[in-house]
Short mmCIF file of C-alpha atoms in Angstrom, two decimals:
data_model
loop_
_atom_site.label_atom_id
_atom_site.label_comp_id
_atom_site.label_asym_id
_atom_site.label_seq_id
_atom_site.Cartn_x
_atom_site.Cartn_y
_atom_site.Cartn_z
CA MET A 1 -5.86 -9.98 16.88
CA LYS A 2 -2.61 -10.30 14.88
CA LEU A 3 -1.58 -8.52 11.59
CA TYR A 4 0.68 -10.12 8.85
CA PRO A 5 2.42 -8.12 6.33
CA ILE A 6 1.92 -9.90 3.18
CA GLU A 7 4.59 -8.85 0.22
CA ALA A 8 2.43 -9.85 -3.07
CA GLY A 9 5.69 -8.97 -5.71
CA ASN A 10 7.61 -5.30 -6.09
CA PHE A 11 7.23 -4.11 -9.78
CA LYS A 12 8.14 -0.58 -11.42
CA LEU A 13 5.73 2.33 -11.74
CA ASP A 14 6.67 6.08 -14.00
CA GLY A 15 7.36 8.59 -11.72
CA GLY A 16 5.98 11.33 -13.93
CA ALA A 17 2.62 9.29 -14.13
CA MET A 18 3.18 8.38 -9.99
CA PHE A 19 3.59 11.92 -8.76
CA GLY A 20 1.34 13.74 -11.94
CA VAL A 21 2.23 17.85 -12.24
CA VAL A 22 4.57 17.75 -9.75
CA PRO A 23 8.02 18.25 -11.20
CA LYS A 24 10.33 15.52 -10.98
CA SER A 25 13.35 18.00 -9.31
CA LEU A 26 10.82 17.58 -6.28
CA TRP A 27 9.47 14.59 -6.19
CA GLN A 28 12.82 11.93 -6.75
CA ARG A 29 14.09 13.22 -3.80
CA ALA A 30 12.15 10.48 -1.41
CA ASN A 31 11.18 8.28 -4.60
CA PRO A 32 14.68 8.32 -6.51
CA ALA A 33 14.20 7.23 -10.80
CA ASP A 34 16.02 4.62 -12.94
CA ALA A 35 17.40 5.43 -16.20
CA ASN A 36 14.28 4.98 -17.34
CA ASN A 37 12.15 7.35 -15.31
CA MET A 38 11.09 4.00 -13.56
CA ILE A 39 10.67 4.33 -9.42
CA ASP A 40 10.00 1.28 -6.89
CA ILE A 41 6.90 -0.04 -6.07
CA ALA A 42 5.06 -2.75 -3.64
CA ALA A 43 2.77 -4.36 -3.71
CA ARG A 44 2.14 -4.88 0.05
CA CYS A 45 -0.84 -6.49 1.69
CA LEU A 46 -2.26 -7.00 5.10
CA LEU A 47 -3.15 -10.42 6.86
CA ILE A 48 -5.81 -9.95 10.00
CA GLU A 49 -5.99 -12.44 11.81
CA GLU A 50 -9.04 -12.40 14.61
CA GLY A 51 -10.60 -15.21 15.73
CA SER A 52 -11.67 -17.70 13.25
CA ARG A 53 -11.42 -15.24 10.14
CA LEU A 54 -8.47 -14.50 7.95
CA ILE A 55 -8.82 -11.33 6.48
CA LEU A 56 -6.36 -10.57 3.35
CA ILE A 57 -6.85 -7.37 2.73
CA ASP A 58 -5.71 -6.65 -1.20
CA THR A 59 -3.74 -9.34 -3.25
CA GLY A 60 -1.57 -7.82 -5.92
CA MET A 61 -0.87 -8.02 -9.07
CA GLY A 62 -1.46 -12.18 -9.86
CA ASN A 63 0.67 -14.01 -11.94
CA LYS A 64 -2.17 -14.76 -14.79
CA GLN A 65 -1.26 -12.25 -17.41
CA SER A 66 0.98 -12.28 -20.46
CA GLU A 67 4.65 -11.65 -20.03
CA LYS A 68 3.89 -9.01 -22.82
CA PHE A 69 1.84 -7.20 -19.77
CA TYR A 70 3.97 -7.94 -16.61
CA GLY A 71 6.66 -6.54 -19.32
CA TYR A 72 5.10 -3.22 -18.73
CA TYR A 73 6.01 -3.40 -15.29
CA HIS A 74 9.28 -4.07 -14.51
CA LEU A 75 8.50 -6.94 -11.87
CA TRP A 76 11.54 -7.75 -9.45
CA GLY A 77 12.48 -9.89 -6.12
CA ASP A 78 10.60 -12.72 -5.05
CA ASP A 79 8.28 -12.15 -2.98
CA SER A 80 4.62 -13.77 -3.90
CA ILE A 81 1.03 -14.20 -1.66
CA ASP A 82 2.29 -18.08 -1.08
CA LYS A 83 5.83 -17.26 0.00
CA SER A 84 4.61 -14.46 2.57
CA LEU A 85 1.58 -16.48 3.76
CA LYS A 86 3.64 -19.73 4.31
CA LYS A 87 5.77 -17.62 6.24
CA TYR A 88 3.61 -17.13 8.90
CA GLY A 89 2.44 -20.90 8.58
CA PHE A 90 -0.97 -20.15 6.55
CA HIS A 91 -2.53 -21.39 3.33
CA ARG A 92 -3.88 -19.87 0.57
CA ASP A 93 -6.91 -22.28 1.30
CA ASP A 94 -7.33 -20.41 5.19
CA ILE A 95 -8.05 -17.24 4.15
CA THR A 96 -11.83 -16.67 4.99
CA ASP A 97 -12.27 -12.98 3.35
CA VAL A 98 -10.57 -10.95 0.62
CA PHE A 99 -10.97 -7.27 0.91
CA MET A 100 -10.28 -5.14 -2.02
CA THR A 101 -10.00 -1.52 -1.26
CA HIS A 102 -10.71 -1.32 -5.31
CA LEU A 103 -10.72 -3.28 -8.17
CA HIS A 104 -7.59 -1.84 -10.31
CA PHE A 105 -5.17 -4.67 -11.46
CA ASP A 106 -2.74 -3.86 -8.79
CA HIS A 107 -4.89 -4.29 -6.21
CA CYS A 108 -6.92 -7.47 -6.81
CA GLY A 109 -5.03 -9.19 -9.58
CA GLY A 110 -4.16 -11.85 -7.24
CA SER A 111 -7.97 -12.70 -6.01
CA VAL A 112 -8.15 -14.78 -9.37
CA GLN A 113 -6.11 -17.48 -11.20
CA TYR A 114 -6.28 -19.81 -13.48
CA ASN A 115 -7.28 -23.46 -13.36
CA LYS A 116 -4.68 -26.16 -12.75
CA ASP A 117 -4.46 -27.26 -17.14
CA ARG A 118 -5.17 -23.16 -17.79
CA THR A 119 -8.59 -23.36 -19.51
CA MET A 120 -11.05 -21.31 -17.06
CA LEU A 121 -10.84 -18.35 -14.39
CA GLU A 122 -11.43 -19.33 -10.57
CA PRO A 123 -11.28 -17.72 -7.27
CA ALA A 124 -7.40 -18.06 -6.11
CA PHE A 125 -8.81 -18.43 -2.65
CA LYS A 126 -11.02 -20.78 -2.61
CA ASN A 127 -12.51 -20.62 0.58
CA ALA A 128 -13.28 -16.93 1.20
CA TYR A 129 -16.02 -14.44 0.30
CA PHE A 130 -14.37 -11.42 -1.50
CA TRP A 131 -15.30 -8.14 -0.38
CA SER A 132 -16.18 -4.70 -2.48
CA ASN A 133 -18.83 -2.14 -2.75
CA GLN A 134 -21.91 -1.77 -4.82
CA ASP A 135 -20.90 1.64 -6.13
CA HIS A 136 -17.47 0.98 -6.79
CA TRP A 137 -18.21 -2.42 -8.06
CA LYS A 138 -20.43 -1.34 -10.91
CA TRP A 139 -17.98 1.84 -11.68
CA ALA A 140 -15.47 -1.27 -12.22
CA THR A 141 -17.44 -3.57 -14.34
CA GLU A 142 -19.33 -0.32 -16.32
CA PRO A 143 -15.54 1.62 -16.94
CA ASN A 144 -14.67 5.11 -18.06
CA ARG A 145 -12.08 5.12 -21.10
CA ARG A 146 -10.22 6.24 -18.42
CA GLU A 147 -9.99 3.40 -16.24
CA LYS A 148 -10.95 1.12 -18.84
CA ALA A 149 -6.92 -0.51 -18.73
CA SER A 150 -7.01 -0.73 -15.22
CA PHE A 151 -10.37 -2.79 -14.64
CA LEU A 152 -9.57 -6.01 -16.23
CA LYS A 153 -12.63 -8.08 -16.25
CA GLU A 154 -10.76 -11.60 -15.81
CA ASN A 155 -9.96 -10.10 -12.45
CA ILE A 156 -13.29 -8.89 -11.46
CA LEU A 157 -16.17 -11.32 -12.95
CA PRO A 158 -15.29 -14.62 -12.13
CA MET A 159 -15.58 -13.29 -8.26
CA GLU A 160 -19.23 -12.94 -8.79
CA GLU A 161 -19.95 -15.85 -10.93
CA SER A 162 -18.34 -17.72 -8.27
CA GLY A 163 -20.58 -16.80 -5.66
CA GLN A 164 -18.25 -15.56 -3.21
CA LEU A 165 -18.78 -11.47 -3.64
CA LYS A 166 -19.93 -9.60 -1.06
CA PHE A 167 -20.77 -5.59 -0.63
CA THR A 168 -19.60 -4.12 2.93
CA SER A 169 -22.52 -1.42 3.47
CA LEU A 170 -21.73 2.00 2.51
CA PRO A 171 -21.25 5.13 4.96
CA GLN A 172 -23.37 7.86 5.50
CA ASP A 173 -20.90 10.73 5.96
CA ASN A 174 -16.54 9.53 4.85
CA ILE A 175 -16.25 6.51 7.86
CA LEU A 176 -18.05 3.89 8.03
CA LYS A 177 -17.70 3.06 11.48
CA ASN A 178 -17.19 -0.77 12.35
CA SER A 179 -17.44 -2.75 9.09
CA GLN A 180 -19.29 -6.37 8.55
CA LEU A 181 -15.26 -7.26 8.65
CA GLY A 182 -14.75 -5.58 12.05
CA PHE A 183 -12.88 -2.22 11.09
CA ASP A 184 -13.59 0.73 10.18
CA ILE A 185 -13.67 2.10 6.24
CA PHE A 186 -13.00 5.20 4.98
CA PHE A 187 -13.95 6.01 1.62
CA ALA A 188 -12.49 8.11 -0.80
CA ASN A 189 -13.29 9.28 -4.25
CA GLY A 190 -10.92 11.07 -5.82
CA HIS A 191 -8.82 8.18 -7.20
CA THR A 192 -11.37 5.97 -8.03
CA ASP A 193 -15.16 6.11 -7.37
CA LYS A 194 -15.43 4.32 -3.57
CA GLN A 195 -12.21 2.98 -2.43
CA MET A 196 -12.12 1.64 0.79
CA ILE A 197 -9.33 2.54 3.13
CA PRO A 198 -9.54 0.03 6.17
CA ILE A 199 -9.03 1.72 9.87
CA ILE A 200 -7.88 -1.03 12.40
CA HIS A 201 -7.77 -0.36 15.89
CA TYR A 202 -4.97 -3.26 16.76
CA ASN A 203 -3.18 -3.08 20.52
CA GLY A 204 -4.36 0.03 21.30
CA LYS A 205 -3.02 1.66 17.58
CA THR A 206 -5.02 2.89 14.86
CA ILE A 207 -3.17 0.90 11.59
CA CYS A 208 -4.87 2.57 8.55
CA PHE A 209 -4.10 0.96 5.34
CA MET A 210 -3.63 3.46 2.78
CA ALA A 211 -3.83 1.88 -0.59
CA ASP A 212 -4.03 4.95 -3.25
CA LEU A 213 -4.97 7.66 -1.12
CA LEU A 214 -1.00 8.09 0.22
CA PRO A 215 1.03 5.44 -2.04
CA THR A 216 4.23 6.55 -0.36
CA ALA A 217 5.56 8.51 2.04
CA GLY A 218 6.65 10.68 -1.00
CA HIS A 219 3.51 11.40 -1.58
CA LEU A 220 2.63 13.13 2.04
CA PRO A 221 2.57 16.57 0.27
CA ILE A 222 -1.32 17.41 -0.33
CA PRO A 223 -0.10 18.96 -4.12
CA PHE A 224 1.49 15.46 -5.09
CA VAL A 225 -0.88 13.52 -6.56
CA MET A 226 -0.86 10.74 -9.18
CA GLY A 227 -1.37 11.17 -12.68
CA TYR A 228 -3.80 7.74 -12.35
CA ASP A 229 -6.47 9.97 -9.98
CA THR A 230 -9.65 10.28 -12.00
CA ARG A 231 -10.44 13.44 -9.83
CA PRO A 232 -7.43 14.92 -8.85
CA LEU A 233 -8.94 17.83 -6.67
CA LEU A 234 -11.00 15.82 -5.01
CA THR A 235 -7.90 13.57 -4.01
CA LEU A 236 -6.37 16.95 -2.52
CA ASP A 237 -9.20 17.69 -0.19
CA GLU A 238 -9.56 13.99 0.75
CA LYS A 239 -5.63 13.17 1.63
CA GLU A 240 -6.13 16.97 3.65
CA LEU A 241 -8.58 15.67 5.93
CA PHE A 242 -7.41 12.27 6.41
CA LEU A 243 -3.56 13.66 7.18
CA ASN A 244 -4.95 15.79 9.70
CA LEU A 245 -7.03 13.19 11.07
CA ALA A 246 -3.56 10.84 11.15
CA ALA A 247 -1.39 13.92 12.58
CA ASP A 248 -4.33 14.77 15.56
CA ASN A 249 -4.93 11.08 16.42
CA ASN A 250 -0.96 9.53 15.89
CA TYR A 251 -2.35 6.97 13.19
CA TYR A 252 -0.05 4.48 12.11
CA LEU A 253 -0.05 4.92 7.97
CA PHE A 254 0.55 1.14 6.43
CA LEU A 255 2.10 2.11 2.87
CA GLU A 256 0.83 -0.79 0.25
CA HIS A 257 3.00 1.01 -2.44
CA ASP A 258 5.93 2.23 -0.66
CA ALA A 259 9.00 -0.23 -1.68
CA HIS A 260 11.08 1.13 1.01
CA ASN A 261 9.16 2.32 4.08
CA GLN A 262 6.23 -0.05 5.34
CA ILE A 263 4.75 2.16 7.80
CA ILE A 264 4.55 6.02 8.90
CA THR A 265 3.19 8.38 11.38
CA VAL A 266 2.79 11.99 10.69
CA LYS A 267 2.81 15.14 12.39
CA HIS A 268 1.99 19.06 11.47
CA THR A 269 4.69 21.27 10.72
CA GLU A 270 4.69 25.19 8.95
CA LYS A 271 4.49 23.10 5.93
CA GLY A 272 1.67 20.88 6.20
CA VAL A 273 1.16 17.49 7.03
CA ARG A 274 4.71 15.72 7.05
CA LEU A 275 6.37 12.89 7.96
CA ASN A 276 6.80 12.10 11.61
CA LYS A 277 8.61 8.43 12.35
CA THR A 278 9.09 5.41 9.91
CA TYR A 279 8.59 1.85 11.51
CA THR A 280 8.99 -1.61 10.08
CA CYS A 281 6.07 -3.76 10.31
CA LYS A 282 8.13 -6.08 12.83
CA ASP A 283 8.71 -2.57 15.16
CA LEU A 284 4.28 -2.80 15.62
CA PHE A 285 2.82 -6.47 14.91
#
């Protein structure tokens, strides 16, 4: 098995929205804001090469939305999926599977694109299966009013219409062992229903793709929960459970949204689970 970080692009989000009820005086220590209260956010995806399979976890925002839409998110930098894949000698047509932790636009928007003459939408990875789970798919395609702006039908429905959509099995408890894609999956329901956190066993290490269960290293304190979460009290319990597992077992936490920290480990302290060490992907992969 080989792992490759795939940078899908960077953007900015309101720091208050990213930290909910936590005062700015606390969260800005780890995530400094600009004059407009915006903080740096990454869309860092992960490519798994395993035998004949190339599995891409999440795809970022994509590039099919309007200029007005992207204006809300202050895109910065020049990273893209295509540039990242090319760096490692791959092309998007090589991808066999796209695994989506959940279907919010900043995680799955790059899964669908316009065709050449922009007359219709099509899968952006023509040779890949797209993986979700049945409960989350229903949640996303029949959205509640709180999340409706995050579940965009143009990002979601073309995957099903193409015949390339597949669903993972659902777990009996929190963790699905050895899923159809060859890694374990932790299911978390606080941010959105049935978000999936891949747990990858790699060269004697456990790499966890944290998605929105732990967006940045600054979110390590249990009460530091995003304003976007639909069930914040449930997020508290899920974070506590997972971070204790991570500290007990020396998990390596791959941070999708932290623009400045790629991978971290955590440890138990008197204040709870806190940062232990930071790593770059080059350090481990």
